[in-house]
Amino acid sequence: MRRPFIAGNWKMNLDRAGAVELASAIAAKAADYGHVELAVFPPTIYIEAVRDAVAGTPLGYGAQNVYFEPKGAFTGETSTAMLIDLGCDYVILGHSERRHILGETDAEVNQKVHAALAAKLVPIVCVGELLAEREAGTTGDVIRRQFDGSLAGLSAEQMQQVVIAYEPVWAIGTGKVATPEQAEEVHKDLRKIMADRYNITVAEAVRIQYGGSVKASNAAEILAQENVDGALVGGASLQADEFLGIVACVSR
Ligand code: PGA
């Protein structure tokens, strides 16, 4: 059984007080949803404040990115050891905003995945097609290319530590959510890729979140899909009630 996992990606939003308030409000209710793994991803600069706000609760937290080198002259970057030092359990890697705005490549994402796993951080690895790619009918090819590039060189055991987030780029922050059928089709495809590259055990074990305009009013249908194991939520994760409304859609 794959444990459902709902994650809130706060992106570059909130100030310190707002981050503490939001984390505290979600943490206060987290114990009501013991069947769901819950985590928030604050801006790196506020991780420590969030750590203190969620201490002693089941709400997990992590970073939105990390660098693959262990230390040195990499101005502006953060290492896996620094995230571990702050008590992070997770790191989001290869988010479409990093791929398409900040120019991150599959090869870089792959280096980060290896660094995260070596540090015992759970990587949430994002894949997803652009609108033009969907319209051209190349979604499957794009997903395969991103999977093979971003997750190259992982053992079957390592692969099972990874969480994949399928986030169609055209659905992120646009209010255009993929239909449950569109999401399920790609999630199923991802499981097939894992069965081909590894084996059926790996394919069945790895959790695949859907991301892209998920909110409390549309979450139930998407989360009900057989191969959707949770959600990576952006905008709707910035309000505790809305985020918890999504969590409440996960069936027990
Ligand atoms: P959104 O973002 O929920 O605001 O569409 C999702 C994401 O980017 O992870």
GROMACS .gro file of C-alpha atoms in nm, residues 2 9 45 57 108 122 139 184 194 214 227:
model
   11
    2ARG     CA    1   0.133   0.340  -0.096
    9ASN     CA    2   0.511   2.406  -0.220
   45ILE     CA    3   1.537   3.114   0.451
   57THR     CA    4   0.367   1.745   1.526
  108GLU     CA    5   2.156   1.868  -1.311
  122VAL     CA    6   1.353   1.210   0.013
  139THR     CA    7   0.360   1.398  -2.358
  184GLU     CA    8  -0.427   0.895  -1.443
  194MET     CA    9   0.933   0.196  -1.381
  214VAL     CA   10  -0.505   2.140  -0.723
  227ASN     CA   11  -0.239   0.569  -0.965
   0.00000   0.00000   0.00000
